[in-house]
Short mmCIF file of C-alpha atoms in Angstrom, two decimals:
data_model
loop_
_atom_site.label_atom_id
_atom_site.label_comp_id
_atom_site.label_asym_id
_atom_site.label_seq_id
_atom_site.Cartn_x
_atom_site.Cartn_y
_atom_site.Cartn_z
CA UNK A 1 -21.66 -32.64 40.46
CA UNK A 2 -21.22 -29.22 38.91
CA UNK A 3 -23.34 -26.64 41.14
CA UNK A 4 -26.40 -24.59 39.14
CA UNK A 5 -23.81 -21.38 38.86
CA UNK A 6 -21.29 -23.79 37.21
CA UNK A 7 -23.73 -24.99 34.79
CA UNK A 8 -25.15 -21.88 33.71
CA UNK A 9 -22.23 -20.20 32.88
CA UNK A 10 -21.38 -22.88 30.84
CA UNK A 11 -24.40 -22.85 28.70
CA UNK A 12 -23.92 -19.31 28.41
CA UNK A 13 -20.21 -19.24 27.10
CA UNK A 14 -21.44 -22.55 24.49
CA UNK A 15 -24.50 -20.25 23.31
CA UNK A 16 -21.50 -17.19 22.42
CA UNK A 17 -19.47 -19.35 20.70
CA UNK A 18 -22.67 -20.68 18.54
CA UNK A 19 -23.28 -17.51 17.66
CA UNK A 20 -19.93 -16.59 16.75
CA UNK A 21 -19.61 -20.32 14.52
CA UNK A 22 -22.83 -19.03 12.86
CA UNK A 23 -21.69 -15.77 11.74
CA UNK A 24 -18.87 -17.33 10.53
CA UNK A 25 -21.11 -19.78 8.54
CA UNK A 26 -23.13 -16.93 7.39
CA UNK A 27 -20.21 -14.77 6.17
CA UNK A 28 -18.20 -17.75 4.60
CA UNK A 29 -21.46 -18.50 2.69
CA UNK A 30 -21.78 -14.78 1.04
CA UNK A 31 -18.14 -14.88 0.52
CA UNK A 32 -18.33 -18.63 -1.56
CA UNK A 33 -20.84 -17.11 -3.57
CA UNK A 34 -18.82 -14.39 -4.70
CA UNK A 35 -15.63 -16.58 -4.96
CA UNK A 36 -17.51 -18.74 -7.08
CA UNK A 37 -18.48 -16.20 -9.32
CA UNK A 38 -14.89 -15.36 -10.02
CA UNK A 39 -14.04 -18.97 -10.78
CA UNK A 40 -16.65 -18.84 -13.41
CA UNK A 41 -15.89 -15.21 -14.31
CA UNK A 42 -12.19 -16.45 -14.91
CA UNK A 43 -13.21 -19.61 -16.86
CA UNK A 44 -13.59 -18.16 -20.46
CA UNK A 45 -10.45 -16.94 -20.74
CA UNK A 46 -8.96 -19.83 -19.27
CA UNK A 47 -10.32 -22.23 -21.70
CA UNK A 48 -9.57 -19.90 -25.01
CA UNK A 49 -6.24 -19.72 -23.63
CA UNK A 50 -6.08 -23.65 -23.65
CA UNK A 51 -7.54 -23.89 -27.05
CA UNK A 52 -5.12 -21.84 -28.68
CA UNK A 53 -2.21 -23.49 -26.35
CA UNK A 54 -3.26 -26.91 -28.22
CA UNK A 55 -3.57 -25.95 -31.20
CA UNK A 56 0.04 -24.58 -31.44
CA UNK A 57 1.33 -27.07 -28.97
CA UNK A 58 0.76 -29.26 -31.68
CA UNK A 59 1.97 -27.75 -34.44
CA UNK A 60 5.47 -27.63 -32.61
CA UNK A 61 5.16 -31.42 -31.45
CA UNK A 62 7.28 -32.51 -34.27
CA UNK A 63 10.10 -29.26 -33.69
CA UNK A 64 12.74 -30.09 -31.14
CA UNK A 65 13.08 -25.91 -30.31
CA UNK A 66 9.99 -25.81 -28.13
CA UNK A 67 10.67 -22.81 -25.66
CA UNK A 68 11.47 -24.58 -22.12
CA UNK A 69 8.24 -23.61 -20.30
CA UNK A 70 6.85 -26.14 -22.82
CA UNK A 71 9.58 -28.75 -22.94
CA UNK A 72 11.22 -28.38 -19.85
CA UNK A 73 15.02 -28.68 -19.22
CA UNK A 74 15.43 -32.06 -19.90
CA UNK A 75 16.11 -33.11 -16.70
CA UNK A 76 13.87 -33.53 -13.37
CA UNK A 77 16.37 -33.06 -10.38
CA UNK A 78 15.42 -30.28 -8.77
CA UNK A 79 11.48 -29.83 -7.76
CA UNK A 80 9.70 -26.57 -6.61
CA UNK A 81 6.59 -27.28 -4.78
CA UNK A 82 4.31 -24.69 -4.56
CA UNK A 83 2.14 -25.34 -1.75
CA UNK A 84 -1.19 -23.12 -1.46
CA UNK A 85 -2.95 -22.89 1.53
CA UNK A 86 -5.47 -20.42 3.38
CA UNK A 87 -3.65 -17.64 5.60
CA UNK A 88 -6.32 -18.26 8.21
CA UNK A 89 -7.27 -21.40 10.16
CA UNK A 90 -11.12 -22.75 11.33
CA UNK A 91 -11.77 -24.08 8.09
CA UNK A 92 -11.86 -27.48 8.98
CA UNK A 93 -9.64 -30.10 7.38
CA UNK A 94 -8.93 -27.84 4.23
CA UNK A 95 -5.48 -27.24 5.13
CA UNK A 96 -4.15 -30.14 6.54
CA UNK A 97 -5.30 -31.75 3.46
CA UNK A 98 -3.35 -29.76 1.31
CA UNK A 99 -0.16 -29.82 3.32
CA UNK A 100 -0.28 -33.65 3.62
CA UNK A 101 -0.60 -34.61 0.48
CA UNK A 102 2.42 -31.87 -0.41
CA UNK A 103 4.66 -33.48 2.94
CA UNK A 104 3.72 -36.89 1.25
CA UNK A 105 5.02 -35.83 -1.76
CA UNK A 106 8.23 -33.56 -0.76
CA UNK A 107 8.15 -36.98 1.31
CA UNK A 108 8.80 -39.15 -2.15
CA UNK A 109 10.81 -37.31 -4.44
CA UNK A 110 13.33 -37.18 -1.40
CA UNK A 111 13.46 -40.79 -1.32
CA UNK A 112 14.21 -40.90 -4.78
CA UNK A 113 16.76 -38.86 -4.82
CA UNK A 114 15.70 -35.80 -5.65
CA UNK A 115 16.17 -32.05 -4.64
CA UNK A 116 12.79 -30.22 -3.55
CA UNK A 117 12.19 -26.73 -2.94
CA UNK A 118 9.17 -25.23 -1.28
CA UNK A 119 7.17 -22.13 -2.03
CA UNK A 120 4.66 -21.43 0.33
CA UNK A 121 1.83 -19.50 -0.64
CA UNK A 122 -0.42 -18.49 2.44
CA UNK A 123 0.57 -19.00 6.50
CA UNK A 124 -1.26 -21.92 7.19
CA UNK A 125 1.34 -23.85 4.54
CA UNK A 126 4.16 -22.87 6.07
CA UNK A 127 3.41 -22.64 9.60
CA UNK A 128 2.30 -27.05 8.73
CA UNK A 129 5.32 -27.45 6.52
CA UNK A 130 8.40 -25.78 8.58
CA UNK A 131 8.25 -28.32 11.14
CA UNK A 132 9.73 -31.29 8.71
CA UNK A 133 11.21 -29.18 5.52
CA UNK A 134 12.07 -25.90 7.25
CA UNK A 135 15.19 -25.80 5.18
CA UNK A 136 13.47 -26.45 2.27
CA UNK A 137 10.80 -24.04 2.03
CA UNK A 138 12.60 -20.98 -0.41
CA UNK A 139 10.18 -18.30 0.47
CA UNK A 140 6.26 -17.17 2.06
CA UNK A 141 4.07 -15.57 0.12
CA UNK A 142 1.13 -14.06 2.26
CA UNK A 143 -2.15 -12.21 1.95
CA UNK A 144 -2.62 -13.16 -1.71
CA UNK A 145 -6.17 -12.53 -1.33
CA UNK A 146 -6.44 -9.16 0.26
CA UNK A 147 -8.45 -7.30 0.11
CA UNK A 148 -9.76 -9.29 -3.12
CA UNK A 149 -7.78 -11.92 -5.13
CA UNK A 150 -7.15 -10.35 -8.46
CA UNK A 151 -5.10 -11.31 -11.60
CA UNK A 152 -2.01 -8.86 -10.95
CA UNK A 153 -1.10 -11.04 -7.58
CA UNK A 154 -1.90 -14.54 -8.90
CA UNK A 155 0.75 -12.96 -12.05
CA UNK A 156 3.37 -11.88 -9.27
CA UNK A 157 3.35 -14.75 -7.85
CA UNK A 158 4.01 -16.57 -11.56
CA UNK A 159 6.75 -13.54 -12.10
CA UNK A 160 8.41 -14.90 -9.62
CA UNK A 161 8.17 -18.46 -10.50
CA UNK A 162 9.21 -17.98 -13.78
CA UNK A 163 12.26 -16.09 -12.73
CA UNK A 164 13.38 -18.97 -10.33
CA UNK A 165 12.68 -21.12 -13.68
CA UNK A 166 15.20 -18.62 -15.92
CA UNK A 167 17.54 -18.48 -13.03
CA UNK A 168 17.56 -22.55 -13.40
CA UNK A 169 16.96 -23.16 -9.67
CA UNK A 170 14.47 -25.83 -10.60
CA UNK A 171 13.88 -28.19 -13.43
CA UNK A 172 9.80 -29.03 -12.52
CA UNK A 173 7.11 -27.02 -11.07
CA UNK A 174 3.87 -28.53 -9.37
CA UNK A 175 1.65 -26.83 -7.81
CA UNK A 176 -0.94 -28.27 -4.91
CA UNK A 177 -4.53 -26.57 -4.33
CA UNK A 178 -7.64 -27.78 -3.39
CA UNK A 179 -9.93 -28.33 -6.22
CA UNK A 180 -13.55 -26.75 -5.62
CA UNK A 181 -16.13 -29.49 -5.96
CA UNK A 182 -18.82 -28.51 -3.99
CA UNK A 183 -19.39 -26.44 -0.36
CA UNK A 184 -18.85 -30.20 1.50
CA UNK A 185 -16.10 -31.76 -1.51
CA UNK A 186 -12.77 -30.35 -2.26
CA UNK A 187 -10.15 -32.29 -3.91
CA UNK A 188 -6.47 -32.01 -2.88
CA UNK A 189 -4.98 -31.80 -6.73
CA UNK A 190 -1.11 -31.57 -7.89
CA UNK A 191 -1.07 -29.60 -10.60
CA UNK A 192 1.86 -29.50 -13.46
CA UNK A 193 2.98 -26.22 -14.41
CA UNK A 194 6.66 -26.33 -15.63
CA UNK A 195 6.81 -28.27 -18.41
CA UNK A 196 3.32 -27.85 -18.68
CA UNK A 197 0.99 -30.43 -19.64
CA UNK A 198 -2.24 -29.80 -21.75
CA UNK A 199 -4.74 -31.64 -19.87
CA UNK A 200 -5.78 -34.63 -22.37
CA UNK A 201 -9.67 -34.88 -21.64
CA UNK A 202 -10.36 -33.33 -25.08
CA UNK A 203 -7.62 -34.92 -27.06
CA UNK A 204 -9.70 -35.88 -30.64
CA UNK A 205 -10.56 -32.26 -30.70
CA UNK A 206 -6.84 -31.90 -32.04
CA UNK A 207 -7.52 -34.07 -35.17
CA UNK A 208 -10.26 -31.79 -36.45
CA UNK A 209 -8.66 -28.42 -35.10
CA UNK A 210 -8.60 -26.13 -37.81
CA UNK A 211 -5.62 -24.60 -39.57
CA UNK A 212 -4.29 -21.11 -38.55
CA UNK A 213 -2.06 -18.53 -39.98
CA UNK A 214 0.42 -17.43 -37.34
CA UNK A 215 1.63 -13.72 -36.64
CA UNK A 216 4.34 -13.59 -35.75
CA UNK A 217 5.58 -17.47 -36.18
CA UNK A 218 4.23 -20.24 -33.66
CA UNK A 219 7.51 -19.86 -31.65
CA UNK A 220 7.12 -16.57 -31.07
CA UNK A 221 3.38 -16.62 -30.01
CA UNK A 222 4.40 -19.51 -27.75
CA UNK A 223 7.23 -17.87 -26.11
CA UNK A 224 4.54 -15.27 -25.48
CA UNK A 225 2.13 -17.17 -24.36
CA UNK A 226 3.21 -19.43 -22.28
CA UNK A 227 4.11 -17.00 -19.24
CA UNK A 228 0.59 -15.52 -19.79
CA UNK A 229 -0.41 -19.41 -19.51
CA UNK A 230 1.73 -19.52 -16.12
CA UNK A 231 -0.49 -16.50 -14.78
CA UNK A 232 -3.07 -18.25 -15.72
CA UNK A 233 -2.84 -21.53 -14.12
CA UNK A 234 -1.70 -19.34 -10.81
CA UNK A 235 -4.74 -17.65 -10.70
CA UNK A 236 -6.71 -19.78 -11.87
CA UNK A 237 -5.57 -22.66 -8.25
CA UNK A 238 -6.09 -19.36 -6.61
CA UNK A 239 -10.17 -19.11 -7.38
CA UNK A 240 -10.44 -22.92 -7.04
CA UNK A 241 -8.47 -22.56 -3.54
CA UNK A 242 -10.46 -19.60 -2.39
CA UNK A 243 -13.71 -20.82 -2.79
CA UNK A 244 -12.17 -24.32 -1.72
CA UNK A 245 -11.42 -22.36 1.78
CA UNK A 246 -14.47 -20.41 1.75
CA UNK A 247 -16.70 -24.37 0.93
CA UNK A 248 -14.73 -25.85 3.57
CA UNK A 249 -14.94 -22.96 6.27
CA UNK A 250 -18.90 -23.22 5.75
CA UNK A 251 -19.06 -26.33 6.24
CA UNK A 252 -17.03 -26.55 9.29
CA UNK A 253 -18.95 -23.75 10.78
CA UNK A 254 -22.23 -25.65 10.10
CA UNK A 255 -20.99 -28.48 12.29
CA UNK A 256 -19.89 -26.33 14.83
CA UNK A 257 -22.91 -24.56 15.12
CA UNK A 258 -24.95 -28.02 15.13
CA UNK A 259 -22.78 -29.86 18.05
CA UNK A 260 -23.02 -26.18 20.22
CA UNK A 261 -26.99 -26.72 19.78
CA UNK A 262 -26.39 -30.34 20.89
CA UNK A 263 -24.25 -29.38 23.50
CA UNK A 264 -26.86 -26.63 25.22
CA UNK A 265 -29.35 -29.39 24.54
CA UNK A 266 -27.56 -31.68 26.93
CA UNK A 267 -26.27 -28.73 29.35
CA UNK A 268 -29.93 -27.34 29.61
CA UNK A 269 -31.82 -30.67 30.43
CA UNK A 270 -28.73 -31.05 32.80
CA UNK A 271 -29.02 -27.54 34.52
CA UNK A 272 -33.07 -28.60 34.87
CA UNK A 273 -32.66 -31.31 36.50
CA UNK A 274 -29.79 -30.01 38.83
CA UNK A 275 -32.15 -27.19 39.74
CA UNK A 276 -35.32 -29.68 40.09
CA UNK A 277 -33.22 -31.31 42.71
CA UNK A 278 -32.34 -28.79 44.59
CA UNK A 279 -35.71 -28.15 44.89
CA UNK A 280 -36.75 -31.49 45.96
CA UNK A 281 -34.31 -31.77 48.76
CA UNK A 282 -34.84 -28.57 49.78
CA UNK A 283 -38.84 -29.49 50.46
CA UNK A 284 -37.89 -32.50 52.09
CA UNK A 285 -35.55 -30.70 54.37
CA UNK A 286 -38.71 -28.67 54.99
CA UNK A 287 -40.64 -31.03 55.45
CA UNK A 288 -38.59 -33.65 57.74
CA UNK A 289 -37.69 -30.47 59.97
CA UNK A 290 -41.48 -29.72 60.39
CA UNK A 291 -42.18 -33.32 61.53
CA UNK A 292 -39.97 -33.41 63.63
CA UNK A 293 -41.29 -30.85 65.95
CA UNK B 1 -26.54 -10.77 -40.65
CA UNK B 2 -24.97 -12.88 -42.23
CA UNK B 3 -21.37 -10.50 -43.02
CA UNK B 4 -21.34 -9.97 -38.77
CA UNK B 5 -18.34 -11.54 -36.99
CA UNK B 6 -19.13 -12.35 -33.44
CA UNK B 7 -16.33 -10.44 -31.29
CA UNK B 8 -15.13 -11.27 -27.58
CA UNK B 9 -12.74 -9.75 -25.49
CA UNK B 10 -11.71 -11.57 -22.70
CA UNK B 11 -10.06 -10.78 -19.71
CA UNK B 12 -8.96 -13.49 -17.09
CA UNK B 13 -11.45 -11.20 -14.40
CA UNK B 14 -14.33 -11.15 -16.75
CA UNK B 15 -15.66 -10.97 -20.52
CA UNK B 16 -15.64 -7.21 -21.60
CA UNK B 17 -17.42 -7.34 -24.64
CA UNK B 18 -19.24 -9.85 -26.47
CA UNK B 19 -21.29 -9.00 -29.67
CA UNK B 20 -22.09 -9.56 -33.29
CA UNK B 21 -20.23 -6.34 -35.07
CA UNK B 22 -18.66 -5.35 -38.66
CA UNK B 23 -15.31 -4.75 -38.39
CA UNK B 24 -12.92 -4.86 -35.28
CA UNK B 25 -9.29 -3.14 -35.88
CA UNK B 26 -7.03 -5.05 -33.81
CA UNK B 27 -3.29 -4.20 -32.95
CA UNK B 28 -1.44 -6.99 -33.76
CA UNK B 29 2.95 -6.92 -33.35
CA UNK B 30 3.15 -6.94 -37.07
CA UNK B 31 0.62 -4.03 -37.59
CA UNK B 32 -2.89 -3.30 -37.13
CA UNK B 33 -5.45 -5.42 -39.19
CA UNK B 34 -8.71 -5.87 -39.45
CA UNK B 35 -11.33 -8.57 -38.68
CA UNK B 36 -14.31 -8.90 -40.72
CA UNK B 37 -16.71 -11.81 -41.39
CA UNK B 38 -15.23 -14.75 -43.56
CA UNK B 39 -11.50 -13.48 -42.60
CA UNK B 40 -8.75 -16.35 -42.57
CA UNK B 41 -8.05 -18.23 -39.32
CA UNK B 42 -5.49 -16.25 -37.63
CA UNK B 43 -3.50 -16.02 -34.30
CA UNK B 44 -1.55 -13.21 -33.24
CA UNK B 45 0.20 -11.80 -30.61
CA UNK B 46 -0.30 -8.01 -30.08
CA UNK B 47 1.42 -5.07 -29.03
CA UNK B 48 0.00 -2.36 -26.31
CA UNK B 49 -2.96 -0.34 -28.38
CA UNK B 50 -6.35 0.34 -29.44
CA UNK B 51 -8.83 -1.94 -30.52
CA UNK B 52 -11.41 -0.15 -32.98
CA UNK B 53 -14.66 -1.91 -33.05
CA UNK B 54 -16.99 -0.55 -36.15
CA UNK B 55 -20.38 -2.06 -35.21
CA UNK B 56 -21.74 -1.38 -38.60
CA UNK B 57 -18.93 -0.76 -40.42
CA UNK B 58 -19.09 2.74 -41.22
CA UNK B 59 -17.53 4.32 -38.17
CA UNK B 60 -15.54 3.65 -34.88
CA UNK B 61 -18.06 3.06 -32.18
CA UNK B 62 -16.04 1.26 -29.61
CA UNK B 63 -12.30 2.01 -28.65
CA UNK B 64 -10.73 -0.32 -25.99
CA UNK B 65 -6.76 -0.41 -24.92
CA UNK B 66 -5.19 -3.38 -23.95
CA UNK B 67 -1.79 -3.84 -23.18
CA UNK B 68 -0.55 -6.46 -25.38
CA UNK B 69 -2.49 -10.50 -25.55
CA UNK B 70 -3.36 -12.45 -28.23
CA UNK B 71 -5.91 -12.77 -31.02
CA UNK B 72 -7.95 -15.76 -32.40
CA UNK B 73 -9.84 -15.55 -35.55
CA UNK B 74 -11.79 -18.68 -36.92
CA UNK B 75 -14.48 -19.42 -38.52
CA UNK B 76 -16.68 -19.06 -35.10
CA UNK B 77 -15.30 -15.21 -34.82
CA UNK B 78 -12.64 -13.49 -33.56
CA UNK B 79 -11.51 -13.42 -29.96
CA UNK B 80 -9.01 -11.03 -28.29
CA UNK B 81 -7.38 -12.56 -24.50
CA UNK B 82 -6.05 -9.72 -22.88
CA UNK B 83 -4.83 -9.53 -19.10
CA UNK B 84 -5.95 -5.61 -18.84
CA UNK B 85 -8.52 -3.83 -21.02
CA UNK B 86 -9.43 -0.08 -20.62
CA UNK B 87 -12.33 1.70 -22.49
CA UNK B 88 -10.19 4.72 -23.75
CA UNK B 89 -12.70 6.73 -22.56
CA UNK B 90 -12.45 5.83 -19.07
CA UNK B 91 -8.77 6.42 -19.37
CA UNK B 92 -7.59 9.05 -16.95
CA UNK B 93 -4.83 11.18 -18.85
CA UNK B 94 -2.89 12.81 -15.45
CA UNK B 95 -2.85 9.21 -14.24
CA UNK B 96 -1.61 7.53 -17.66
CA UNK B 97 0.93 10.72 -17.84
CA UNK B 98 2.03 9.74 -14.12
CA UNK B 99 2.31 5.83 -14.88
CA UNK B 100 4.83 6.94 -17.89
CA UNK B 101 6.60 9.40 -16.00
CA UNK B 102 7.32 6.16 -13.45
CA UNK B 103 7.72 4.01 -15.98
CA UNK B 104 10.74 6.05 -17.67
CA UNK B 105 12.25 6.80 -14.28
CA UNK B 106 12.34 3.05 -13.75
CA UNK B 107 14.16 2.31 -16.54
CA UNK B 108 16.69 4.88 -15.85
CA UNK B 109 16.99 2.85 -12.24
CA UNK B 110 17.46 -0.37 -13.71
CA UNK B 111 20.01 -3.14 -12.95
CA UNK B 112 20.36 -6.18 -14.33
CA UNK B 113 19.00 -7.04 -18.23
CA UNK B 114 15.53 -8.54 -16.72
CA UNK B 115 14.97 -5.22 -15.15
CA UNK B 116 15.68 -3.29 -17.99
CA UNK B 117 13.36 -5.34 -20.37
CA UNK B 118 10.50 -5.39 -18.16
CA UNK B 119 10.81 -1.54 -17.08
CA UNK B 120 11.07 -0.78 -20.97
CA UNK B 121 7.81 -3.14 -22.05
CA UNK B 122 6.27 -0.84 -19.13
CA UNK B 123 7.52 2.39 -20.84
CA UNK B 124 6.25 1.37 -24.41
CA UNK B 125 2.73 0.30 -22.21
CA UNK B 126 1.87 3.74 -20.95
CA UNK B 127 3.62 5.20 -23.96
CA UNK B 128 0.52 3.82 -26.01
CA UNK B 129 -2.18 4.40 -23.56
CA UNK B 130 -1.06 8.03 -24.11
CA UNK B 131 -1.14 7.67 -27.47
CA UNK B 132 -4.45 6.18 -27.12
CA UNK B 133 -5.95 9.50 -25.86
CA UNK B 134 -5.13 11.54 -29.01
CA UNK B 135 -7.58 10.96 -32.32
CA UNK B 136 -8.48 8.37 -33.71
CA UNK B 137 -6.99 7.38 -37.09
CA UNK B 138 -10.01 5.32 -38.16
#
């Protein structure tokens, strides 16, 4: 039986670390709100971009001298994974989720036969991906979004994709972020980005799309484009992942903070108890000891 | 009003402008050209420059520089996409002067052909934000 001292030190250190789990809550909340607003800030472009991708995507469906960010390079050997996780941890099951479903992955394309390659975006990927593909994982990019994720790093990082891409080191590119649902759902989603594939939710919009002069010709707005598109796509699994982290660190928090109530709850009704029977045998030593003279 | 072409320009950080205006000048690769309601569908690339936007026609009441994107004209209006958009008033001309100066000096320092290209699209970048600062031709 823990002694009274025991017990309220315990209670104490559980009520600091509620407090810190609810600051944590509280800042991860301020800091979703904003990252959401840059998701939505970022959406506009995003879907003009896609509009205009269509509509010439189409237009060069029937030409066999699409530029290779759209067509690929024919072949599917080699695979770059880029995996994007959160730098920091206490986020609940937000990275783990992403890095499993990439391991399962890097996990299958290895069975068939296939070469994989591993970027790492963020420490938490590759700190949960060295320990089975250490010699696959190419390079670490860290602190993408610090002190504020803004276009010029999310177009870095697709720099440097696209130069691996030139430099032929890999024939397909997917990328694997969590998708930002809501504060409780994110969804772990593989995304395509070399050859990249037009989503096909809105696919009759293409019979009706109207007809547009080109200037300079479609090949060379699509060789122009489609880095920008690469950008992008980056930056755009970087907002979905950052309010992902910031949903799932909230929600995390909010448990943590709920079981440390529970927790003094059950410490406290223990430490009353404790102390209610130290009382009571110390008035029946009293009282024995006066009887008995 | 019915002869008013609704004009965006996006950036992928936010929508910079958004109105119902007269004329827009935009620079496209192949030469500047100008929006104005019932104007063909068009998409263009563009090169680093000034976008004039005429609200009601009769003179230049908006200048913004981008550095390069791509324009969409329909029937809806006419968007620009551009990653980095600058009123040219809020240009600073010792800090556009200092990004050229760079700029030059890092095309002198480069390697390989990637290098090269990409330090020279950076040259002809601040070269026109320079440009941007002197009068307007519109």
């Amino acid at each position: 039986m823990p002694s009274l001292k025991d017990l309220k030190v315990r209670i104490n250190s559980t009520k600091n670390t509620q407090k810190i789990t609810s600051a944590m809550k509280m800042v991860s909340a301020a800091k979703l709100r904003r990252a959401q607003e840059q998701a939505e800030a970022a959406r506009p472009y995003a879907e003009r971009m896609e509009k205009v991708l269509r509509s010439l995507a189409v237009s060069m469906a029937g030409k066999d001298n699409a530029p290779a960010l759209l067509a690929g390079t024919g072949r599917d050997q080699v695979h770059l994974l880029v995996v994007m996780t959160s730098d920091r941890g206490l986020c609940g099951a937000f990275n783990s989720s992403i890095t499993r479903q990439a391991r399962k992955m890097a996990r299958d394309l290895k069975a068939n036969g296939k070469q994989v390659k591993i970027l790492a975006v963020g420490r938490k990927a590759r700190d949960q991906m060295k320990r089975e593909f250490l010699n696959e994982i190419i390079a670490t990019i860290e602190d993408v979004g610090k002190p504020r994720l803004t276009f010029d790093s999310a177009a870095k990082i697709a720099q440097r994709i696209s130069h691996m891409f030139e430099a032929g080191e890999f024939d397909v590119c997917t990328v694997v972020y969590n998708k930002f649902k809501s504060a409780i759902t994110q969804i772990v989603t593989p995304q395509q980005l070399i050859p990249f594939a037009l989503s096909s939710a809105n696919e009759n919009a293409d019979a009706n799309a109207a007809i547009y002069e080109y200037e300079p010709d479609e090949e060379a707005i699509l060789a122009d484009l489609l880095p920008r598109n690469l950008s992008m796509q980056v930056y755009r699994a970087l907002l979905e992942n950052a309010a992902s982290e910031q949903g799932a660190r909230m929600t995390a928090m909010d448990n943590a903070t709920r079981n440390a109530g529970d927790m003094i709850n059950k410490l406290t009704i223990n430490y009353n108890r404790t102390r209610q029977a130290n009382i009571t045998k110390e008035l029946i030593e009293i009282i024995s000891g006066a009887e008995a003279v | 009003m019915a002869d008013q072409v609704h004009f965006e320009l996006v950036s992928p950080e936010r929508l910079l402008f958004s109105a119902n205006v007269a004329e827009i000048v935009i620079p496209g690769v192949e030469g500047d050209f100008a929006v104005l309601a019932g104007h063909s569908n068009l998409i263009s690339t563009l090169r680093p420059g000034v976008i004039h936007i005429l609200e009601t026609g009769a003179q230049v009441t908006d200048r913004i520089f981008v550095e390069g994107g791509f324009a969409e004209v329909n029937a809806e209006g006419c968007t620009v996409l551009a990653e980095r958009a600058a009123r040219v008033a809020d240009i600073d001309r010792n800090k556009a002067e200092q990004a050229l100066a760079d700029a030059r000096e890092d095309l002198q320092d480069a390697k390989s052909e990637i290098d090269r290209a990409a330090a020279a699209q950076l040259v002809e970048i601040a070269e026109a934000r320079i440009a941007a600062l002197g009068t307007s031709t519109y």
